[in-house]
Coordinates of C-alpha atoms and ligand atoms in Angstrom, one line a residue:
X1 CA -0.1 0.7 -0.2
X2 CA 1.5 3.5 -1.0
X3 CA 2.4 5.9 1.6
X4 CA 0.3 8.4 1.5
X5 CA -3.3 5.9 2.2
X6 CA -1.6 3.9 5.0
X7 CA -1.2 8.3 7.0
X8 CA -4.8 9.1 5.4
X9 CA -6.0 5.6 7.2
X10 CA -3.2 5.6 10.3
X11 CA -5.4 9.7 10.7
X12 CA -8.4 7.8 10.5
X13 CA -8.7 5.6 13.1
X14 CA -6.1 7.6 15.6
X15 CA -6.7 10.5 16.9
X16 CA -4.6 12.9 15.7
X17 CA -1.1 14.5 17.4
X18 CA 2.1 16.7 17.4
X19 CA 3.7 12.7 17.3
X20 CA 5.5 12.9 14.3
X21 CA 5.1 9.1 13.0
X22 CA 7.6 6.5 11.9
X23 CA 7.0 3.3 9.8
X24 CA 9.1 0.0 9.7
X25 CA 8.9 -2.6 7.2
X26 CA 9.7 -6.5 8.2
X27 CA 10.5 -8.8 5.3
X28 CA 8.4 -12.6 5.3
X29 CA 10.8 -15.1 4.9
X30 CA 11.3 -18.3 1.8
X31 CA 13.2 -20.9 2.6
X32 CA 14.3 -22.8 0.2
X33 CA 15.4 -26.3 1.8
X34 CA 15.9 -27.4 5.1
X35 CA 12.6 -28.2 6.5
X36 CA 11.5 -29.3 10.1
X37 CA 15.1 -29.5 10.5
X38 CA 15.9 -26.3 12.5
X39 CA 14.7 -27.0 16.7
X40 CA 16.8 -30.9 15.5
X41 CA 19.4 -28.7 15.5
X42 CA 20.5 -28.8 11.7
X43 CA 21.5 -26.3 9.4
X44 CA 18.5 -24.6 7.2
X45 CA 19.1 -22.2 4.3
X46 CA 16.3 -19.2 4.1
X47 CA 16.2 -15.9 2.2
X48 CA 13.8 -12.8 3.2
X49 CA 11.2 -12.0 0.7
X50 CA 10.1 -8.5 -1.0
X51 CA 7.0 -9.2 0.3
X52 CA 6.5 -8.1 4.4
X53 CA 5.0 -6.3 6.9
X54 CA 4.9 -2.3 7.4
X55 CA 4.1 -1.1 10.8
X56 CA 3.1 3.1 10.4
X57 CA 2.9 4.2 13.9
X58 CA 3.7 7.1 16.0
X59 CA 4.3 7.4 19.8
X60 CA 1.2 8.2 22.6
X61 CA 2.1 10.3 26.2
X62 CA 0.5 7.6 28.2
X63 CA 1.1 3.3 28.1
X64 CA -1.2 2.4 26.6
X65 CA 0.2 1.1 22.8
X66 CA -2.8 0.4 20.5
X67 CA -3.1 -1.4 17.6
X68 CA -4.5 -1.8 13.7
X69 CA -4.3 -3.2 10.9
X70 CA -5.9 -2.7 6.9
X71 CA -6.5 -6.9 6.6
X72 CA -9.1 -6.7 10.0
X73 CA -11.2 -4.6 11.5
X74 CA -11.3 -3.5 15.2
X75 CA -8.8 -1.9 17.5
X76 CA -6.4 -4.5 19.9
X77 CA -5.5 -2.3 22.9
X78 CA -3.3 -3.0 25.6
X79 CA -2.0 -1.2 29.4
X80 CA 1.2 -1.1 29.5
X81 CA 1.4 -1.3 33.2
X82 CA -0.9 -4.7 33.4
X83 CA -0.1 -7.6 32.8
X84 CA -0.5 -8.6 29.2
X85 CA -1.7 -12.2 28.8
X86 CA -2.8 -13.9 25.6
X87 CA -6.6 -13.3 25.2
X88 CA -8.4 -15.4 22.2
X89 CA -10.3 -12.4 21.1
X90 CA -8.0 -10.5 19.7
X91 CA -6.4 -13.1 17.8
X92 CA -4.0 -11.6 15.0
X93 CA -2.8 -9.1 18.1
X94 CA -2.0 -11.6 20.3
X95 CA 1.4 -11.8 17.5
X96 CA 2.1 -8.5 19.0
X97 CA 0.6 -7.9 22.5
X98 CA 3.0 -11.8 23.2
X99 CA 5.7 -9.3 21.9
X100 CA 6.0 -7.2 23.9
X101 CA 4.9 -9.2 27.0
X102 CA 8.8 -10.2 27.0
X103 CA 10.1 -6.7 26.4
X104 CA 8.4 -6.1 29.3
X105 CA 10.2 -8.3 31.2
X106 CA 13.6 -7.5 29.8
X107 CA 14.6 -3.2 31.6
X108 CA 14.3 -2.1 28.2
X109 CA 11.5 1.2 28.4
X110 CA 8.7 0.3 26.5
X111 CA 6.3 3.3 25.9
X112 CA 2.9 4.1 24.6
X113 CA 2.1 4.1 20.5
X114 CA -0.6 3.4 17.8
X115 CA 0.7 1.8 16.0
X116 CA -1.5 0.5 12.4
X117 CA 0.2 -3.2 10.6
X118 CA -0.3 -3.6 6.7
X119 CA 1.1 -7.1 4.8
X120 CA 1.5 -7.7 1.4
X121 CA 2.1 -11.8 2.7
X122 CA -0.6 -13.3 2.5
X123 CA -1.7 -14.7 6.1
X124 CA -1.1 -17.9 7.3
X125 CA 0.2 -19.3 3.9
X126 CA 4.0 -20.8 4.7
X127 CA 6.0 -16.7 3.9
X128 CA 6.3 -16.3 8.4
X129 CA 3.2 -13.5 8.4
X130 CA 3.1 -14.1 12.0
X131 CA 7.4 -13.9 11.9
X132 CA 7.7 -11.0 10.3
X133 CA 4.5 -9.5 12.5
X134 CA 6.8 -10.1 15.5
X135 CA 10.1 -9.2 14.8
X136 CA 8.4 -6.0 12.9
X137 CA 6.5 -5.0 17.0
X138 CA 9.9 -6.6 18.6
X139 CA 12.1 -4.0 16.0
X140 CA 9.5 -0.9 16.2
X141 CA 9.5 -1.3 19.8
X142 CA 13.5 -1.5 20.4
X143 CA 13.8 1.2 18.4
X144 CA 11.1 3.8 19.9
X145 CA 13.5 3.4 23.2
X146 CA 16.1 4.3 21.3
X147 CA 17.8 1.6 21.7
X148 CA 20.6 -0.5 19.4
X149 CA 18.4 -4.0 18.4
X150 CA 21.0 -6.6 19.2
X151 CA 19.1 -8.6 15.7
X152 CA 19.8 -12.7 17.6
X153 CA 18.3 -11.8 20.8
X154 CA 15.9 -9.8 19.0
X155 CA 14.7 -13.4 17.0
X156 CA 14.9 -15.4 20.1
X157 CA 13.0 -13.2 22.3
X158 CA 10.1 -13.6 18.9
X159 CA 10.9 -17.3 18.8
X160 CA 10.6 -17.5 22.3
X161 CA 7.1 -15.4 22.1
X162 CA 6.0 -18.2 19.5
X163 CA 6.8 -21.2 21.6
X164 CA 5.3 -19.3 25.4
X165 CA 2.8 -17.4 24.6
X166 CA 1.2 -18.5 21.4
X167 CA 1.8 -21.7 22.0
X168 CA 3.6 -22.7 18.7
X169 CA 6.8 -25.0 19.6
X170 CA 8.7 -23.4 16.3
X171 CA 12.6 -23.0 15.7
X172 CA 14.2 -20.8 15.5
X173 CA 14.5 -20.4 11.4
X174 CA 11.2 -17.2 11.0
X175 CA 12.4 -15.5 13.3
X176 CA 16.6 -15.3 12.6
X177 CA 16.2 -15.2 8.7
X178 CA 13.1 -11.8 9.2
X179 CA 15.0 -10.5 11.6
X180 CA 18.8 -11.0 9.5
X181 CA 18.2 -10.8 6.1
X182 CA 20.4 -9.5 3.1
X183 CA 19.8 -8.4 -0.5
X184 CA 20.5 -11.1 -2.8
X185 CA 21.8 -13.5 0.3
X186 CA 20.7 -16.1 1.3
X187 CA 21.4 -17.9 5.2
X188 CA 23.1 -20.7 5.7
X189 CA 21.8 -20.8 9.5
X190 CA 23.8 -23.9 11.3
X191 CA 20.6 -24.1 14.2
X192 CA 22.4 -25.7 17.4
X193 CA 25.6 -22.8 17.3
X194 CA 23.4 -20.3 15.7
X195 CA 26.2 -19.3 13.8
X196 CA 25.8 -18.1 10.1
X197 CA 27.1 -17.3 6.9
X198 CA 26.1 -15.4 4.3
X199 CA 26.1 -17.4 1.2
X200 CA 25.2 -15.5 -2.6
X201 CA 21.3 -16.2 -3.9
X202 CA 22.7 -16.2 -7.3
X203 CA 20.5 -17.8 -9.8
X204 CA 21.9 -16.5 -13.3
X205 CA 19.0 -17.7 -16.3
X206 CA 17.0 -18.1 -13.0
X207 CA 14.4 -17.3 -10.5
X208 CA 13.0 -17.8 -7.7
X209 CA 8.9 -18.5 -8.0
X210 CA 6.6 -18.9 -5.2
X211 CA 3.4 -21.2 -5.5
X212 CA 0.7 -20.7 -3.3
X213 CA -1.4 -23.6 -2.9
X214 CA -4.3 -21.4 -1.2
X215 CA -5.0 -23.4 0.9
X216 CA -5.9 -23.0 4.5
X217 CA -3.6 -24.6 6.8
X218 CA -5.7 -25.9 10.3
X219 CA -3.1 -28.7 11.0
X220 CA -0.2 -26.9 11.3
X221 CA -0.7 -25.7 14.7
X222 CA -1.1 -29.3 16.2
X223 CA 1.1 -31.9 13.7
X224 CA 3.6 -29.9 13.8
X225 CA 4.0 -30.1 17.4
X226 CA 3.4 -33.6 16.6
X227 CA 6.0 -33.7 14.7
X228 CA 8.5 -31.9 17.1
X229 CA 7.2 -34.2 19.7
X230 CA 8.0 -37.9 17.8
X231 CA 11.7 -36.3 17.2
X232 CA 12.4 -35.9 21.1
X233 CA 10.7 -39.6 21.0
X234 CA 13.9 -40.6 18.4
X235 CA 16.6 -38.8 20.7
X236 CA 15.5 -40.6 23.4
X237 CA 16.1 -43.6 22.1
X238 CA 19.2 -43.4 19.9
X239 CA 20.5 -41.4 24.0
X240 CA 19.9 -44.8 25.5
X241 CA 23.1 -46.1 23.8
X242 CA 24.4 -42.9 22.4
X243 CA 24.3 -39.0 23.8
X244 CA 23.1 -37.4 21.1
X245 CA 22.0 -33.7 21.4
X246 CA 20.0 -32.8 18.7
X247 CA 18.3 -35.5 16.2
X248 CA 20.8 -33.9 13.5
X249 CA 23.9 -36.5 15.2
X250 CA 21.8 -39.3 15.2
X251 CA 23.7 -41.9 12.0
X252 CA 20.9 -43.7 9.3
X253 CA 21.9 -46.1 11.0
X254 CA 21.3 -45.9 14.7
X255 CA 18.2 -45.1 13.2
X256 CA 17.5 -48.2 11.6
X257 CA 18.9 -50.2 14.6
X258 CA 17.4 -48.8 17.3
X259 CA 13.5 -46.8 16.4
X260 CA 11.3 -49.3 17.3
X261 CA 8.8 -47.4 16.5
X262 CA 8.2 -47.3 11.9
X263 CA 6.8 -43.1 12.2
X264 CA 9.5 -42.5 14.5
X265 CA 12.0 -44.1 12.8
X266 CA 10.6 -42.1 8.9
X267 CA 10.7 -39.0 11.0
X268 CA 14.0 -39.3 11.9
X269 CA 15.1 -40.5 8.6
X270 CA 14.2 -37.1 6.9
X271 CA 15.6 -35.2 9.4
X272 CA 18.8 -36.2 9.0
X273 CA 18.8 -36.3 4.5
X274 CA 18.0 -33.7 5.2
X275 CA 20.4 -31.6 6.7
X276 CA 22.4 -33.9 3.5
X277 CA 21.0 -32.0 1.6
X278 CA 21.0 -28.5 2.7
X279 CA 24.9 -29.1 2.9
X280 CA 24.6 -30.6 -0.6
X281 CA 22.5 -26.7 -2.3
X282 CA 24.9 -25.1 -0.2
X283 CA 27.5 -26.6 -2.0
X284 CA 25.8 -26.2 -5.5
X285 CA 24.9 -23.1 -5.1
X286 CA 28.5 -22.0 -4.6
X287 CA 29.5 -23.9 -7.4
X288 CA 27.0 -23.0 -9.7
X289 CA 25.8 -25.9 -10.1
X290 CA 21.3 -24.2 -10.9
X291 CA 21.2 -28.6 -12.4
X292 CA 22.6 -30.4 -9.0
X293 CA 20.6 -27.5 -6.9
X294 CA 17.4 -28.8 -8.1
X295 CA 17.9 -31.6 -8.0
X296 CA 18.9 -31.2 -3.9
X297 CA 15.5 -29.5 -4.1
X298 CA 12.8 -32.0 -5.4
X299 CA 14.8 -35.4 -2.8
X300 CA 13.8 -32.4 0.2
X301 CA 10.1 -32.2 -1.5
X302 CA 10.5 -36.7 -1.1
X303 CA 11.3 -36.6 1.5
X304 CA 9.2 -34.2 4.3
X305 CA 6.4 -35.9 1.6
X306 CA 6.5 -39.4 2.2
X307 CA 8.8 -39.8 5.2
X308 CA 8.0 -36.2 7.1
X309 CA 4.3 -36.3 6.1
X310 CA 3.8 -32.9 6.2
X311 CA 3.2 -32.8 2.4
X312 CA 0.1 -32.7 1.1
X313 CA -2.0 -33.2 -1.8
X314 CA -2.7 -29.6 -3.1
X315 CA 0.7 -28.8 -2.1
X316 CA 2.1 -32.4 -4.7
X317 CA 0.7 -31.2 -6.8
X318 CA 2.4 -28.1 -7.6
X319 CA 5.5 -29.8 -6.3
X320 CA 4.9 -32.4 -9.7
X321 CA 3.5 -30.4 -12.2
X322 CA 5.8 -27.4 -12.1
X323 CA 8.7 -30.6 -12.1
X324 CA 7.1 -31.8 -15.3
X325 CA 7.5 -28.2 -16.9
X326 CA 11.1 -28.7 -18.9
X327 CA 12.1 -25.2 -18.0
X328 CA 11.8 -26.1 -13.9
X329 CA 15.6 -27.2 -12.4
X330 CA 13.3 -28.5 -9.3
X331 CA 10.5 -27.7 -7.2
X332 CA 9.4 -28.0 -3.1
X333 CA 7.8 -27.5 -0.6
X334 CA 8.3 -25.1 2.2
X335 CA 8.1 -23.7 5.5
X336 CA 6.3 -26.2 8.5
X337 CA 3.9 -27.1 4.8
X338 CA -0.3 -28.9 5.5
X339 CA -0.3 -26.2 2.4
X340 CA 0.6 -22.8 2.7
X341 CA 4.0 -22.4 -0.3
X342 CA 5.9 -24.4 -2.5
X343 CA 8.7 -23.3 -4.6
X344 CA 10.7 -24.2 -7.3
X345 CA 13.4 -22.6 -9.5
X346 CA 12.2 -21.2 -13.4
X347 CA 14.3 -20.1 -16.3
X348 CA 13.2 -16.3 -16.4
X349 CA 11.3 -16.3 -19.6
X350 CA 9.8 -19.1 -18.0
X351 CA 8.1 -17.2 -15.5
X352 CA 4.7 -16.1 -17.3
X353 CA 3.8 -19.9 -19.1
X354 CA 4.7 -21.4 -16.7
X355 CA 2.3 -20.1 -13.7
X356 CA -0.1 -21.0 -16.5
X357 CA 0.8 -24.3 -17.1
X358 CA 1.2 -25.3 -13.0
X359 CA -1.5 -23.3 -12.4
X360 CA -3.9 -24.7 -14.9
X361 CA -3.1 -28.3 -13.7
X362 CA -3.9 -26.8 -10.0
X363 CA -7.2 -25.8 -11.1
X364 CA -8.1 -29.0 -12.6
X365 CA -6.8 -31.2 -9.3
X366 CA -8.2 -29.2 -7.3
X367 CA -10.8 -26.8 -8.0
X368 CA -8.5 -24.2 -6.5
X369 CA -7.5 -21.6 -8.0
X370 CA -3.6 -21.2 -7.0
X371 CA -1.6 -17.9 -6.2
X372 CA 2.4 -16.5 -7.6
X373 CA 4.9 -14.7 -6.2
X374 CA 7.9 -13.6 -8.0
X375 CA 10.0 -11.9 -5.1
X376 CA 13.4 -10.5 -5.3
X377 CA 15.6 -11.0 -2.0
X378 CA 15.7 -8.9 0.3
X379 CA 17.4 -6.9 4.0
X380 CA 15.7 -7.7 7.2
X381 CA 13.2 -5.8 9.3
X382 CA 14.8 -2.1 9.3
X383 CA 12.8 1.4 9.8
X384 CA 12.3 2.6 6.4
Ligands
GLA1 C1 7.3 -23.7 10.6 C2 8.3 -23.0 11.9 C3 10.0 -23.4 11.5 C4 10.5 -24.0 11.1 C5 9.7 -24.9 10.0 C6 9.5 -26.1 9.1 O1 8.2 -21.7 10.2 O2 8.5 -21.8 12.6 O3 10.3 -23.2 13.1 O4 10.2 -25.2 11.8 O5 8.2 -24.3 10.4 O6 11.1 -26.2 8.7

């Protein structure tokens, strides 16, 4: 949404004041490869994308924070002098409320403010709309307090919001990517140590195409937590023979020999394979071998679909259709799964053709319309 329009909307919602308006932006993220291994001490390779969330903010003279969104009606009101607790009725407002809750526990001053959020991210489509909103809120209030933002600490605080306020036991990947993103670079992050390096995301004549199933991810929260428990179970079994901290440290023979439950065994197999694919993909990307890089994407999707069982019919239709197109080097679901988005690496000249082709196949198979996005790889959260 353009700035003037946003200012008009803001002025229509909030009482006028002399304080100046400030703007902040947080990107969404696409994980190129490495799904469901951030919470297993694995490596991931996300990028921050140009679709994201914007906040327009103005300080108040009291200790009240009012928040609204261009996507929904109504205001969320927080009294900073009172305990901030999860409130089902607040819906999306719980994400920024959770951030304020945990910021209060630090020694940082939080000032009252009026805030209007707007988003170009499809909400709940697996492009980290919630991490974007959390990190944006944290960065905004830290900046308003005149603080130099420690981006890693911010990402960790926002992960805590998901874990302990929202109740999704997610890993660190999304909040990290939104906070630490860099223009033109992917982040190769070791989730067991939080060591990371930037890897140029150079795909030559090829382009990342995001394909959105446009189908709700209702199971995402509960199934996600179930997968996490199964991984913990696998760690427990292996620990009875050899101490490991994270499932990514297990070997294939340990998984085959020690884990009896076939579901738990498949989950563990995915985790260890996926971690290897990330290493391979990073090397192929650095060597400019895009064909081999695309093959890693394909292999990762199969592992997520067959062993981790977090894909779904809609995602598989998109991925299979993209893959059957000659100018596509590879495709996979991205993020938590159970709906949401997939990505494909496609020749720049073929983007429009592939959209029509995949879109047609998708509609025929699902009676739904897929959405497509082509994004730039951008910097993490910042003031604009
Ligand atoms: C969600 C979580 C992340 C990560 C992915 C799957 O996006 O928030 O921490 O686990 O799923 O890779």
